[in-house]
């Protein structure tokens, strides 16, 4: 099987001499189709920088990011916008929904930007809304929704164009534990039933326990990897906590 994403020796340096920060210091990993991969690390370890490089929001200083045979670091302008739309669905900690649009208008926004037929979009919207249990908030505005509903609307928007991969940056970071669990159940359900490939950054061990594999980063390098084996989610969670405790502080919430 061919990897969806191939990251090799990725380096990102912010700023100029003498005020430089090396946020990524040689990151190498692959994402296979259908994976649910988590990236964990404490605050400042480089998680968002990594995701932003993959999302082509920022340019890495070195290394390569290859997706579908294309090196993203060589794309620009229109080909970049095209790449983002077709390949990546992005989930943000703070949902990033447009307040003056309804749920369905938010979800359908990417389809108008990428010339998808109205009939096809409506069908996809209906299926996603049922799956994500947001049918009753489609006509509401974000302010009228709970945090969990907003993140599920954002999930539908991320998936409306059938992207090759979902990138999620702390998708449960702004949610209470009940809503966080619900959103994670939906994401892992989409991974299981819809074969969605998900790369999620989180510092929340509960959220991470839904992943099948986790890379731990510290100071811009991968220092450990866990794979969920033939074990309960609870057992996997306990193993995650142990690694996170090594990351410093020993607390459950490192951030
Ligand atoms: N735009 C920026 N300019 C300068 N330094 C930055 C910038 N963004 C992040 N950093 C630094 O890079 C490091 C990694 O940050 P980040 O990727 O946001 O970590 P995380 O998401 O794991 O908290 C930190 O030391 C942070 O201060
Ligand atoms: Mg971050």
Short mmCIF file of C-alpha atoms and ligand atoms in Angstrom, two decimals:
data_model
loop_
_atom_site.label_atom_id
_atom_site.label_comp_id
_atom_site.label_asym_id
_atom_site.label_seq_id
_atom_site.Cartn_x
_atom_site.Cartn_y
_atom_site.Cartn_z
CA UNK A 1 0.00 0.00 0.00
CA UNK A 2 1.24 3.47 -0.86
CA UNK A 3 1.43 6.16 1.80
CA UNK A 4 -0.97 9.11 1.49
CA UNK A 5 1.54 11.40 3.09
CA UNK A 6 5.29 11.07 3.23
CA UNK A 7 7.19 13.50 5.42
CA UNK A 8 10.93 13.44 5.35
CA UNK A 9 13.42 15.25 7.52
CA UNK A 10 11.12 18.24 7.97
CA UNK A 11 12.75 21.31 9.49
CA UNK A 12 11.17 24.65 10.38
CA UNK A 13 13.09 27.57 11.77
CA UNK A 14 11.24 30.74 12.77
CA UNK A 15 12.87 34.16 12.83
CA UNK A 16 16.32 35.38 11.88
CA UNK A 17 19.73 35.10 13.51
CA UNK A 18 20.22 35.62 16.44
CA UNK A 19 16.54 35.23 17.40
CA UNK A 20 15.79 31.86 15.84
CA UNK A 21 13.51 29.13 17.09
CA UNK A 22 13.91 25.67 15.63
CA UNK A 23 10.32 24.45 15.88
CA UNK A 24 10.85 21.27 13.79
CA UNK A 25 14.22 19.59 13.89
CA UNK A 26 14.04 16.72 11.38
CA UNK A 27 10.64 15.01 11.44
CA UNK A 28 10.11 11.85 9.38
CA UNK A 29 6.95 9.74 9.19
CA UNK A 30 4.34 8.37 6.82
CA UNK A 31 0.56 8.28 6.92
CA UNK A 32 -1.09 5.27 5.31
CA UNK A 33 -4.61 5.30 3.81
CA UNK A 34 -7.24 4.74 6.50
CA UNK A 35 -4.95 5.57 9.40
CA UNK A 36 -6.05 7.49 12.47
CA UNK A 37 -2.76 8.97 13.59
CA UNK A 38 -2.27 11.19 16.62
CA UNK A 39 0.57 13.61 17.28
CA UNK A 40 1.10 14.39 20.95
CA UNK A 41 3.49 16.68 22.73
CA UNK A 42 3.50 19.43 25.31
CA UNK A 43 2.99 23.09 24.55
CA UNK A 44 5.64 24.50 22.22
CA UNK A 45 6.83 21.08 21.00
CA UNK A 46 6.04 21.92 17.36
CA UNK A 47 2.65 20.26 16.81
CA UNK A 48 0.86 23.18 15.17
CA UNK A 49 3.94 24.05 13.13
CA UNK A 50 3.96 20.50 11.74
CA UNK A 51 0.26 20.59 10.87
CA UNK A 52 0.55 24.05 9.32
CA UNK A 53 3.40 22.86 7.10
CA UNK A 54 1.27 19.93 5.88
CA UNK A 55 -1.69 22.24 5.34
CA UNK A 56 0.67 24.48 3.33
CA UNK A 57 -0.19 27.44 5.57
CA UNK A 58 3.51 27.93 6.27
CA UNK A 59 6.64 26.96 4.33
CA UNK A 60 9.12 24.56 5.93
CA UNK A 61 12.79 25.53 6.02
CA UNK A 62 13.93 22.10 4.88
CA UNK A 63 12.84 18.56 4.09
CA UNK A 64 9.95 17.34 1.99
CA UNK A 65 6.21 16.73 2.29
CA UNK A 66 4.96 14.45 -0.46
CA UNK A 67 1.26 13.85 -0.95
CA UNK A 68 -0.13 11.91 -3.90
CA UNK A 69 3.30 11.94 -5.55
CA UNK A 70 3.60 15.74 -5.34
CA UNK A 71 6.11 17.58 -3.22
CA UNK A 72 4.02 20.26 -1.55
CA UNK A 73 7.00 22.47 -0.87
CA UNK A 74 7.25 23.04 -4.64
CA UNK A 75 3.63 24.13 -5.16
CA UNK A 76 2.47 27.73 -5.29
CA UNK A 77 -0.44 30.00 -6.18
CA UNK A 78 -3.34 28.28 -7.86
CA UNK A 79 -1.95 24.76 -7.63
CA UNK A 80 -1.62 25.23 -3.87
CA UNK A 81 -5.23 26.33 -3.44
CA UNK A 82 -6.32 23.43 -5.61
CA UNK A 83 -4.25 21.00 -3.58
CA UNK A 84 -5.67 22.21 -0.29
CA UNK A 85 -9.27 21.98 -1.43
CA UNK A 86 -9.01 18.51 -2.89
CA UNK A 87 -6.69 16.86 -0.43
CA UNK A 88 -7.18 18.35 2.98
CA UNK A 89 -10.08 18.93 5.33
CA UNK A 90 -9.01 21.04 8.30
CA UNK A 91 -10.46 21.02 11.82
CA UNK A 92 -9.52 23.81 14.20
CA UNK A 93 -9.66 24.04 17.97
CA UNK A 94 -12.02 27.01 17.68
CA UNK A 95 -14.12 25.62 14.81
CA UNK A 96 -13.62 28.69 12.58
CA UNK A 97 -17.21 28.71 11.36
CA UNK A 98 -18.54 31.89 9.79
CA UNK A 99 -20.95 33.45 12.29
CA UNK A 100 -23.26 35.02 9.71
CA UNK A 101 -23.82 31.77 7.81
CA UNK A 102 -26.08 28.90 8.87
CA UNK A 103 -24.78 25.40 9.54
CA UNK A 104 -25.55 24.14 6.04
CA UNK A 105 -24.18 27.32 4.43
CA UNK A 106 -20.93 26.84 6.35
CA UNK A 107 -20.72 23.19 5.32
CA UNK A 108 -21.42 23.93 1.66
CA UNK A 109 -18.99 26.85 1.39
CA UNK A 110 -16.09 24.74 0.02
CA UNK A 111 -18.33 23.29 -2.71
CA UNK A 112 -19.02 26.72 -4.20
CA UNK A 113 -15.30 27.50 -4.21
CA UNK A 114 -14.49 24.24 -5.99
CA UNK A 115 -17.31 24.01 -8.55
CA UNK A 116 -19.05 20.92 -7.21
CA UNK A 117 -22.57 20.33 -8.53
CA UNK A 118 -25.41 21.41 -6.27
CA UNK A 119 -27.12 18.02 -6.44
CA UNK A 120 -23.99 16.15 -5.42
CA UNK A 121 -23.27 18.62 -2.61
CA UNK A 122 -26.79 18.37 -1.19
CA UNK A 123 -26.62 14.58 -1.14
CA UNK A 124 -23.25 14.59 0.61
CA UNK A 125 -24.53 17.21 3.07
CA UNK A 126 -27.54 15.05 3.93
CA UNK A 127 -25.41 11.94 4.52
CA UNK A 128 -22.83 13.76 6.64
CA UNK A 129 -25.48 15.59 8.67
CA UNK A 130 -27.23 12.33 9.50
CA UNK A 131 -23.98 10.63 10.42
CA UNK A 132 -22.81 13.53 12.57
CA UNK A 133 -26.28 14.09 14.09
CA UNK A 134 -26.47 17.75 13.15
CA UNK A 135 -29.57 17.68 10.94
CA UNK A 136 -31.50 19.79 13.45
CA UNK A 137 -28.90 22.57 13.55
CA UNK A 138 -28.36 22.97 9.80
CA UNK A 139 -30.58 26.07 9.70
CA UNK A 140 -29.15 27.56 12.87
CA UNK A 141 -26.27 30.00 13.19
CA UNK A 142 -23.09 28.98 15.04
CA UNK A 143 -24.02 31.17 18.04
CA UNK A 144 -27.16 29.06 18.47
CA UNK A 145 -25.19 25.79 18.63
CA UNK A 146 -23.29 24.05 21.42
CA UNK A 147 -19.53 23.68 21.09
CA UNK A 148 -19.93 20.02 20.19
CA UNK A 149 -22.48 20.84 17.50
CA UNK A 150 -20.17 23.49 16.07
CA UNK A 151 -17.27 21.07 15.86
CA UNK A 152 -19.50 18.46 14.18
CA UNK A 153 -20.66 21.10 11.67
CA UNK A 154 -16.98 21.94 11.09
CA UNK A 155 -16.31 18.22 10.60
CA UNK A 156 -19.00 18.06 7.91
CA UNK A 157 -17.44 21.09 6.22
CA UNK A 158 -14.02 19.44 6.36
CA UNK A 159 -15.41 16.31 4.68
CA UNK A 160 -17.78 17.78 2.11
CA UNK A 161 -15.23 17.60 -0.75
CA UNK A 162 -14.12 14.01 0.07
CA UNK A 163 -10.59 15.08 1.02
CA UNK A 164 -7.81 12.48 1.05
CA UNK A 165 -7.10 13.38 4.63
CA UNK A 166 -8.38 15.28 7.64
CA UNK A 167 -5.95 17.43 9.61
CA UNK A 168 -7.19 18.30 13.07
CA UNK A 169 -5.41 20.67 15.45
CA UNK A 170 -6.66 20.13 19.01
CA UNK A 171 -10.25 19.49 17.81
CA UNK A 172 -11.45 18.90 21.38
CA UNK A 173 -9.44 21.73 22.94
CA UNK A 174 -12.42 24.05 23.36
CA UNK A 175 -14.95 21.40 24.39
CA UNK A 176 -16.10 20.01 27.73
CA UNK A 177 -15.39 16.32 28.29
CA UNK A 178 -18.85 15.14 27.20
CA UNK A 179 -18.78 17.04 23.90
CA UNK A 180 -15.14 16.09 23.39
CA UNK A 181 -16.01 12.40 23.71
CA UNK A 182 -18.88 12.78 21.30
CA UNK A 183 -16.73 14.52 18.67
CA UNK A 184 -14.00 11.87 19.07
CA UNK A 185 -16.55 9.07 18.67
CA UNK A 186 -17.72 10.66 15.43
CA UNK A 187 -14.16 11.06 14.12
CA UNK A 188 -13.23 7.48 14.94
CA UNK A 189 -16.55 6.34 13.43
CA UNK A 190 -15.71 8.18 10.18
CA UNK A 191 -12.30 6.54 10.23
CA UNK A 192 -13.86 3.09 10.73
CA UNK A 193 -16.95 3.35 8.50
CA UNK A 194 -15.97 5.93 5.88
CA UNK A 195 -12.26 5.00 5.74
CA UNK A 196 -11.40 8.62 6.50
CA UNK A 197 -7.67 9.16 7.03
CA UNK A 198 -7.11 11.43 10.02
CA UNK A 199 -4.03 13.16 11.38
CA UNK A 200 -4.84 14.76 14.72
CA UNK A 201 -2.70 16.90 16.95
CA UNK A 202 -3.67 16.90 20.61
CA UNK A 203 -2.32 17.16 24.12
CA UNK A 204 -5.43 15.44 25.49
CA UNK A 205 -4.74 11.79 26.35
CA UNK A 206 -8.45 10.97 26.29
CA UNK A 207 -8.82 12.23 22.74
CA UNK A 208 -5.59 10.50 21.71
CA UNK A 209 -6.84 7.14 23.00
CA UNK A 210 -9.22 7.06 20.00
CA UNK A 211 -6.23 6.96 17.62
CA UNK A 212 -4.68 3.77 16.27
CA UNK A 213 -1.13 5.11 16.39
CA UNK A 214 0.48 8.03 18.17
CA UNK A 215 3.72 9.88 17.55
CA UNK A 216 5.08 11.86 20.49
CA UNK A 217 7.12 14.93 19.69
CA UNK A 218 9.34 17.01 21.90
CA UNK A 219 11.56 19.93 20.86
CA UNK A 220 10.70 19.34 17.23
CA UNK A 221 11.65 15.67 17.00
CA UNK A 222 9.71 12.42 17.29
CA UNK A 223 10.89 10.68 20.41
CA UNK A 224 8.37 7.87 20.81
CA UNK A 225 5.66 5.95 18.98
CA UNK A 226 2.73 3.96 20.34
CA UNK A 227 0.47 1.68 18.36
CA UNK A 228 -2.85 0.49 19.71
CA UNK A 229 -2.61 -3.25 19.99
CA UNK A 230 -5.08 -5.90 20.99
CA UNK A 231 -6.11 -3.92 24.05
CA UNK A 232 -9.03 -1.90 25.35
CA UNK A 233 -9.19 1.83 24.80
CA UNK A 234 -8.71 2.22 28.55
CA UNK A 235 -5.47 0.21 28.46
CA UNK A 236 -4.21 2.24 25.51
CA UNK A 237 -5.10 5.42 27.41
CA UNK A 238 -3.01 4.23 30.40
CA UNK A 239 -0.02 3.66 28.12
CA UNK A 240 -0.45 7.15 26.63
CA UNK A 241 -0.48 8.69 30.12
CA UNK A 242 2.79 6.98 30.96
CA UNK A 243 4.54 8.47 27.92
CA UNK A 244 3.03 11.89 28.55
CA UNK A 245 4.26 11.77 32.15
CA UNK A 246 7.82 11.38 30.82
CA UNK A 247 7.31 14.59 28.86
CA UNK A 248 7.64 16.58 32.02
CA UNK A 249 5.54 17.63 34.94
CA UNK A 250 3.99 14.20 35.16
CA UNK A 251 0.58 15.78 35.01
CA UNK A 252 -2.26 14.56 32.87
CA UNK A 253 -2.62 17.90 31.19
CA UNK A 254 0.78 19.06 30.16
CA UNK A 255 -0.46 22.30 28.62
N1 LIG B 1 5.13 32.45 14.08
C1 LIG B 1 6.10 32.10 14.95
N2 LIG B 1 7.21 32.85 15.10
C2 LIG B 1 8.19 32.51 15.96
N3 LIG B 1 8.16 31.40 16.72
C3 LIG B 1 7.10 30.61 16.63
C4 LIG B 1 5.99 30.91 15.75
N4 LIG B 1 5.05 29.92 15.87
C5 LIG B 1 5.54 29.06 16.78
N5 LIG B 1 6.75 29.45 17.23
C6 LIG B 1 7.60 28.74 18.21
O1 LIG B 1 7.86 27.44 17.69
C7 LIG B 1 7.78 26.45 18.71
C8 LIG B 1 6.70 25.43 18.37
O2 LIG B 1 5.42 26.06 18.40
P1 LIG B 1 4.07 25.34 18.00
O3 LIG B 1 4.25 24.61 16.73
O4 LIG B 1 2.97 26.34 18.07
O5 LIG B 1 3.93 24.27 19.19
P2 LIG B 1 2.64 23.49 19.75
O6 LIG B 1 1.55 23.57 18.75
O7 LIG B 1 3.14 22.11 20.00
O8 LIG B 1 2.28 24.17 21.05
C9 LIG B 1 7.53 27.21 20.00
O9 LIG B 1 8.77 27.45 20.61
C10 LIG B 1 6.91 28.50 19.53
O10 LIG B 1 7.14 29.55 20.44
MG1 LIG B 2 -0.48 24.24 18.92
#
